[in-house]
Coordinates of C-alpha atoms in Angstrom, one line a residue:
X11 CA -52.3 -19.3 -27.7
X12 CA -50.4 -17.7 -25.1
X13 CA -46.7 -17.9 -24.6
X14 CA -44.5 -16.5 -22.4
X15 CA -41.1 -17.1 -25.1
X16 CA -42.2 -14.5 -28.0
X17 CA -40.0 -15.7 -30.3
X18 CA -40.8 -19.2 -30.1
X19 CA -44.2 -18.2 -30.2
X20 CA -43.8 -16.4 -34.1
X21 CA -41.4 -19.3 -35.3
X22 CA -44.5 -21.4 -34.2
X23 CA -46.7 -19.4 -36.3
X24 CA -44.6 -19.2 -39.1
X25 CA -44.1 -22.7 -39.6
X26 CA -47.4 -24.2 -38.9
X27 CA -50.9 -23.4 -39.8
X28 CA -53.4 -22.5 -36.9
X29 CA -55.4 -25.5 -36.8
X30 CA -52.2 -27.5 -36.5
X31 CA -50.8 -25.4 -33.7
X32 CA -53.8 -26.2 -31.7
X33 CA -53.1 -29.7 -31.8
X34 CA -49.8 -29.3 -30.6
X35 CA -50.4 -26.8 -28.1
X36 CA -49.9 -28.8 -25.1
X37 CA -46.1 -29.3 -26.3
X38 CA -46.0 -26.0 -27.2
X39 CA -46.6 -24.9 -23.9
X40 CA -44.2 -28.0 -22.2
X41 CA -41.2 -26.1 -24.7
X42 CA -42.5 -23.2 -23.6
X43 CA -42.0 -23.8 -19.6
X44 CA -38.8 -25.5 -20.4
X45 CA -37.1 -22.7 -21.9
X46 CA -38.4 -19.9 -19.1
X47 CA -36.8 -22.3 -16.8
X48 CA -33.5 -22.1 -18.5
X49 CA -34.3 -18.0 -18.7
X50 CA -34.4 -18.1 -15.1
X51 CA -31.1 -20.9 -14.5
X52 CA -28.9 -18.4 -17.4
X53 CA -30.1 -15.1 -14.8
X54 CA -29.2 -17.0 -11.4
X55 CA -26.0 -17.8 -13.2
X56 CA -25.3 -14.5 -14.8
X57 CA -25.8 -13.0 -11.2
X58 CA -23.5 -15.7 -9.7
X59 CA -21.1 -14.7 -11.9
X60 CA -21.4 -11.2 -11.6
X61 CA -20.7 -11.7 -8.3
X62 CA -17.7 -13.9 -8.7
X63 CA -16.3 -11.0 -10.7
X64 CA -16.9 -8.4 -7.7
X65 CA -15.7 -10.8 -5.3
X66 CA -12.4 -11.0 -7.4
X67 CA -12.4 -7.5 -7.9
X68 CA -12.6 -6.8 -4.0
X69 CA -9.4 -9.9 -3.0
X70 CA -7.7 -8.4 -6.0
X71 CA -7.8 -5.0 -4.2
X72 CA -7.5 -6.2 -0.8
X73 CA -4.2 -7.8 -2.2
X74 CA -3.0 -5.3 -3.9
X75 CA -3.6 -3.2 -0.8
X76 CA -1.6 -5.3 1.2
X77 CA 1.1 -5.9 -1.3
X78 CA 1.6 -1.9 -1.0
X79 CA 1.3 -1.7 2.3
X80 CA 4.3 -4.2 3.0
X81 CA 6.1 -2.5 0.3
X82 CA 6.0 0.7 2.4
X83 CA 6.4 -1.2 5.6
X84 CA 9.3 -3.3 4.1
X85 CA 11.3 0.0 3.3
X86 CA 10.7 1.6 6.6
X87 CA 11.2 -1.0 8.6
X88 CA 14.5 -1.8 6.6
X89 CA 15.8 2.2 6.8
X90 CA 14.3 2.0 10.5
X91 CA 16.5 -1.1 11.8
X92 CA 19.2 0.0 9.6
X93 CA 19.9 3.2 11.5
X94 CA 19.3 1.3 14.8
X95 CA 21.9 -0.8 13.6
X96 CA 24.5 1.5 12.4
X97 CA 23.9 3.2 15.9
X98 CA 24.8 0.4 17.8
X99 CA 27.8 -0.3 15.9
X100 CA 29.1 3.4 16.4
X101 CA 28.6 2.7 20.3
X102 CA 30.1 -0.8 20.2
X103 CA 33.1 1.4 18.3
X104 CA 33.1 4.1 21.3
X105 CA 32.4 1.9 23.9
X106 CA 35.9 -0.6 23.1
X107 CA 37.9 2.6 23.3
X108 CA 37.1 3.3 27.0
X109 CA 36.2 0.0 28.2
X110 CA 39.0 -1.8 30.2
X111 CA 40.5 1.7 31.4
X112 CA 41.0 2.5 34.8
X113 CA 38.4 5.9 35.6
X114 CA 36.4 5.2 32.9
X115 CA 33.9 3.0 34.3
X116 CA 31.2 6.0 34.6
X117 CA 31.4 6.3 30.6
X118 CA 31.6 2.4 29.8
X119 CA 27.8 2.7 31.7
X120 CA 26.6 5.7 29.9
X121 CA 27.5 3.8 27.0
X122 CA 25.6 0.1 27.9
X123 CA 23.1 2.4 28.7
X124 CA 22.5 3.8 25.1
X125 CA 22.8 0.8 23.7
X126 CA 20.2 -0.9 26.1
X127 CA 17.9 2.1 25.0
X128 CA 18.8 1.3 21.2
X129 CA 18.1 -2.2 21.2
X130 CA 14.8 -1.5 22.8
X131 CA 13.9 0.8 19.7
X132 CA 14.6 -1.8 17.7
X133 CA 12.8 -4.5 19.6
X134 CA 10.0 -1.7 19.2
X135 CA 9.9 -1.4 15.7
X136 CA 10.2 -5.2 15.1
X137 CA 7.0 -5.4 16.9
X138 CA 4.7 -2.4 15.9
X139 CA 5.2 -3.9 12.0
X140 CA 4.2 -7.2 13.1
X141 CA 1.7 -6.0 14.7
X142 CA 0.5 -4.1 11.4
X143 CA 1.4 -8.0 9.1
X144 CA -1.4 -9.4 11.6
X145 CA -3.8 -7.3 11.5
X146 CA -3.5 -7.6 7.5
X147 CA -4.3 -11.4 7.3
X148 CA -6.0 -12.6 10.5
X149 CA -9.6 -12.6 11.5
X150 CA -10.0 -10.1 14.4
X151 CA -13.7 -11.8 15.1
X152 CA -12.8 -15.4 16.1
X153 CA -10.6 -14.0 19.0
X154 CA -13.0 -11.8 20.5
X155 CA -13.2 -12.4 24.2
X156 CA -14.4 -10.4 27.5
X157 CA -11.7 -7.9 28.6
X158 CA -11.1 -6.0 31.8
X159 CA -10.8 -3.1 31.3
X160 CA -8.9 -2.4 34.6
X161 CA -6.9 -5.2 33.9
X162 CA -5.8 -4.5 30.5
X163 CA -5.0 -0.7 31.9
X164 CA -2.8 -2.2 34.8
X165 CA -0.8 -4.2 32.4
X166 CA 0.1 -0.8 30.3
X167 CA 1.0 0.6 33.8
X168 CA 3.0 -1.8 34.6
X169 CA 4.8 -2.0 30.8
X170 CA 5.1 1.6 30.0
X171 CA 8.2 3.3 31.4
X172 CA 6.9 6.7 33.1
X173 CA 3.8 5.2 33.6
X174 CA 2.2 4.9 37.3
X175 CA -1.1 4.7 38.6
X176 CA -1.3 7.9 40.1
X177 CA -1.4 9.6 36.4
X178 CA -4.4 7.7 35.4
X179 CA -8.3 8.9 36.5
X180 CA -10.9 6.5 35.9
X181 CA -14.5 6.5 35.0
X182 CA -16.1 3.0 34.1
X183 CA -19.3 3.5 35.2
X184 CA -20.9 2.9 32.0
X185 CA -19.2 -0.6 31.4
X186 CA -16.1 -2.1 32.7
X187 CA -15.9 -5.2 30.7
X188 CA -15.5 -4.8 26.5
X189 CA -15.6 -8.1 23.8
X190 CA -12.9 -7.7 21.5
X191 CA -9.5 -9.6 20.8
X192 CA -7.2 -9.0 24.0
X193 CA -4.0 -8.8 22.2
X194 CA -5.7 -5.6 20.1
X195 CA -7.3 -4.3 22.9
X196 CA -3.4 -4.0 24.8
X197 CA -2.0 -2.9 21.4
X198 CA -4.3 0.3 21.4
X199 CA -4.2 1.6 24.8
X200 CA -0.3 0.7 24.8
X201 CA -0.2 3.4 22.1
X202 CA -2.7 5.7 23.3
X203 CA -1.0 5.7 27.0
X204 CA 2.7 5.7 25.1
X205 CA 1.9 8.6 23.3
X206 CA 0.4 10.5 26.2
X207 CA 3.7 9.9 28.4
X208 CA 5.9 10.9 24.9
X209 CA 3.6 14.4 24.7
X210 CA 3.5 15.3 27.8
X211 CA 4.3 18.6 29.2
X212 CA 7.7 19.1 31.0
X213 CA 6.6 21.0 33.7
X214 CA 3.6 19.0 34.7
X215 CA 3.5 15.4 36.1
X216 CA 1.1 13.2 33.5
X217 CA -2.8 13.5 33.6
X218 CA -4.9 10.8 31.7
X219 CA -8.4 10.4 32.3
X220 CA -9.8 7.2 30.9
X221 CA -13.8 7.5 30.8
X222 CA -16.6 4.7 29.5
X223 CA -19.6 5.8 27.9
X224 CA -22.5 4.6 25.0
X225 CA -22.7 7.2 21.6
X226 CA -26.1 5.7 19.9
X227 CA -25.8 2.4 21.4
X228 CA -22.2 2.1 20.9
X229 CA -19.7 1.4 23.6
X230 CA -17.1 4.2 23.8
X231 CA -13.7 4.1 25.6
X232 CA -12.5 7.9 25.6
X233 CA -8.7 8.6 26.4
X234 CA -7.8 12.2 27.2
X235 CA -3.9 13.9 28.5
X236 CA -3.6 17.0 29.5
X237 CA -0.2 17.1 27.5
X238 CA 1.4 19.7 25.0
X239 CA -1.6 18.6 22.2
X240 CA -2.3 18.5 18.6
X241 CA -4.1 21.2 16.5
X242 CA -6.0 18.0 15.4
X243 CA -8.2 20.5 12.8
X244 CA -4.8 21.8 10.8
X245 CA -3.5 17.7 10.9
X246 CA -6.8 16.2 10.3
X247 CA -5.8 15.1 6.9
X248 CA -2.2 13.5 8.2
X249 CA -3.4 12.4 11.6
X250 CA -4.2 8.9 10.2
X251 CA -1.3 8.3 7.9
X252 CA 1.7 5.7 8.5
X253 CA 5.3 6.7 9.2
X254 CA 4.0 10.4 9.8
X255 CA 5.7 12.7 12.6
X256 CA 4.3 15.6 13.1
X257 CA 6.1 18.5 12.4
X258 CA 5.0 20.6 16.0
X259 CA 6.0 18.2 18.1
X260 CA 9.1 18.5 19.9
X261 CA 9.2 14.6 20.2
X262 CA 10.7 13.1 17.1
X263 CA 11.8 9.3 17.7
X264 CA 9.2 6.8 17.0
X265 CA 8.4 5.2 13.6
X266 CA 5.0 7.1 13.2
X267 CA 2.8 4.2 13.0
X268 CA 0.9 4.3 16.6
X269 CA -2.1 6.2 15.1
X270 CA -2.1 4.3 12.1
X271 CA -1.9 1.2 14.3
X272 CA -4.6 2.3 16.4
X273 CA -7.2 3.2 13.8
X274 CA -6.0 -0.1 11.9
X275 CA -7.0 -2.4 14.9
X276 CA -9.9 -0.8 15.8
X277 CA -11.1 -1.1 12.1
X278 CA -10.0 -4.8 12.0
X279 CA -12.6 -5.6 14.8
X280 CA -15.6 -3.4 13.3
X281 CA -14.7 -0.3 15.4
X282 CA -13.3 3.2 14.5
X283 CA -11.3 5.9 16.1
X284 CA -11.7 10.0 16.3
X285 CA -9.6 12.0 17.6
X286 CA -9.8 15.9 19.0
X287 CA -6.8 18.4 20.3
X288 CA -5.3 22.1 20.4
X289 CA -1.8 22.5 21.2
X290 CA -0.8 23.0 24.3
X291 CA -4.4 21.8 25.6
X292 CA -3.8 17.8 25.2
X293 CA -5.5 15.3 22.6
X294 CA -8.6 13.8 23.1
X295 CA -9.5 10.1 21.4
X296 CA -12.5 8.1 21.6
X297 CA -12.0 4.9 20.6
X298 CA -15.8 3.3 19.9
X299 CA -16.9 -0.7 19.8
X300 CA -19.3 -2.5 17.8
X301 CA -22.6 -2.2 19.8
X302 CA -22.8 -5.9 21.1
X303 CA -19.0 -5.2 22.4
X304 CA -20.4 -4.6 26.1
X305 CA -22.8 -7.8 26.9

């Protein structure tokens, strides 16, 4: 007799003599059927636990991920607003002495001036760690839509103080149309195009050329200034890192989160970021889309 379950084929064998066990035979085989069924239930459940596990494992890292990350953030942004703060209070503190005095009106404005500027900075970092709490917890896919790309450019122009048309040279001959979440889209270029007014040279006006091309099937928006650079080779293992100012650059306000931000969003919607530059020679990054991005 031949049965898949070995051991309740020798307890069968054990128990009853061999003419007997033909007779029951047909039963035998019935228990035998029943139990490779609950064989094969006990693996599918063993695998669906297994996989329960790993899926616990994975949200138990995500969370942990994100409960480090917003410890980090919360600090930053804390010592961050805090010195914007204690800024503004030691203009506020200037600015009553002089205001209200006859010849002083040229300093009272130099003053509101400063404090315009400061409140900006905070405004500034208010958003970028926002921006950073969003793209923690929301789904990047369901708000993919078609973007302009010579839209979403003018509206940087138009936002970014230093920015005019005249600096920018485009190339959207390949595509000039991307799918991905608008808001993210206007995040990253806001950043690349900020950055390459902040590092630009100060004897030269700006210079960004803004070029679309396909790398293996992917869509590929590249962004290069002709500013004072980045030995990106030297920095290649800091370039990514939150609330990191690099040391060569003669630039040092900011919170040093755009290239973090940048590589964050373009992860969140199934893209990536590289990035190339020598100092004094200008930084080079390609920012490239999931392949059904350009439709």
């Amino acid at each position: 007799m031949k049965l898949r379950n070995k051991i309740l084929l020798k307890q069968i064998e054990r128990l009853a003599p061999q003419k007997d066990i033909e007779e029951w035979e047909p039963l035998f085989h019935a228990i035998d059927r029943v139990y490779e069924q609950l064989h094969t239930e006990v693996r599918l459940l063993e695998e669906i636990a297994n996989k329960m596990v790993d899926d616990m494992t994975d949200a138990n890292k995500n969370l942990e991920r994100i409960n480090e990350s917003l410890d980090g953030f919360n600090y930053h942004v804390s010592h961050d607003l805090k010195s914007r703060f204690m800024n503004t209070q030691s203009l506020v503190m200037i600015l009553k002495k002089y205001i209200n005095k006859p010849g002083q009106e040229d300093k009272v404005a130099e003053i509101c001036e400063k404090l315009e500027w400061n409140s900006e900075k905070a405004i500034e970092t208010v958003n970028e760690f926002l921006e950073i709490s969003r793209l923690d917890y929301e789904d990047e896919e369901k708000r993919v839509e078609p973007c302009k790309l010579i839209d979403c450019i003018s509206n940087q122009v138009e936002s970014i103080n230093g920015l005019q048309k005249k600096h920018i040279k485009l190339d959207l001959d390949a595509f000039d149309e991307i799918y991905f979440d608008k808001t993210s889209l206007n995040s990253v270029l806001r950043n690349v195009l900020t950055n390459a007014i902040k590092y630009k040279k100060e004897d030269r006006e700006p210079e960004i050329e803004i070029k679309t091309s396909f790398n293996f099937d992917h869509p590929v928006i590249m962004i290069r200034d002709h500013g004072i650079g980045l030995d990106t080779e030297k920095l290649k293992n800091e370039l990514f890192k939150p609330f990191h100012r690099f040391k060569n650059s003669k630039f040092t306000e900011g919170n040093g989160v755009g290239l973090f931000l940048i590589r964050k969003t373009m992860e969140s919607g199934g893209g990536s970021v590289s990035i190339y530059g020598k100092e004094n020679e200008g930084v080079t990054l390609s920012l490239k889309f999931k392949k059904d991005a350009v439709r």
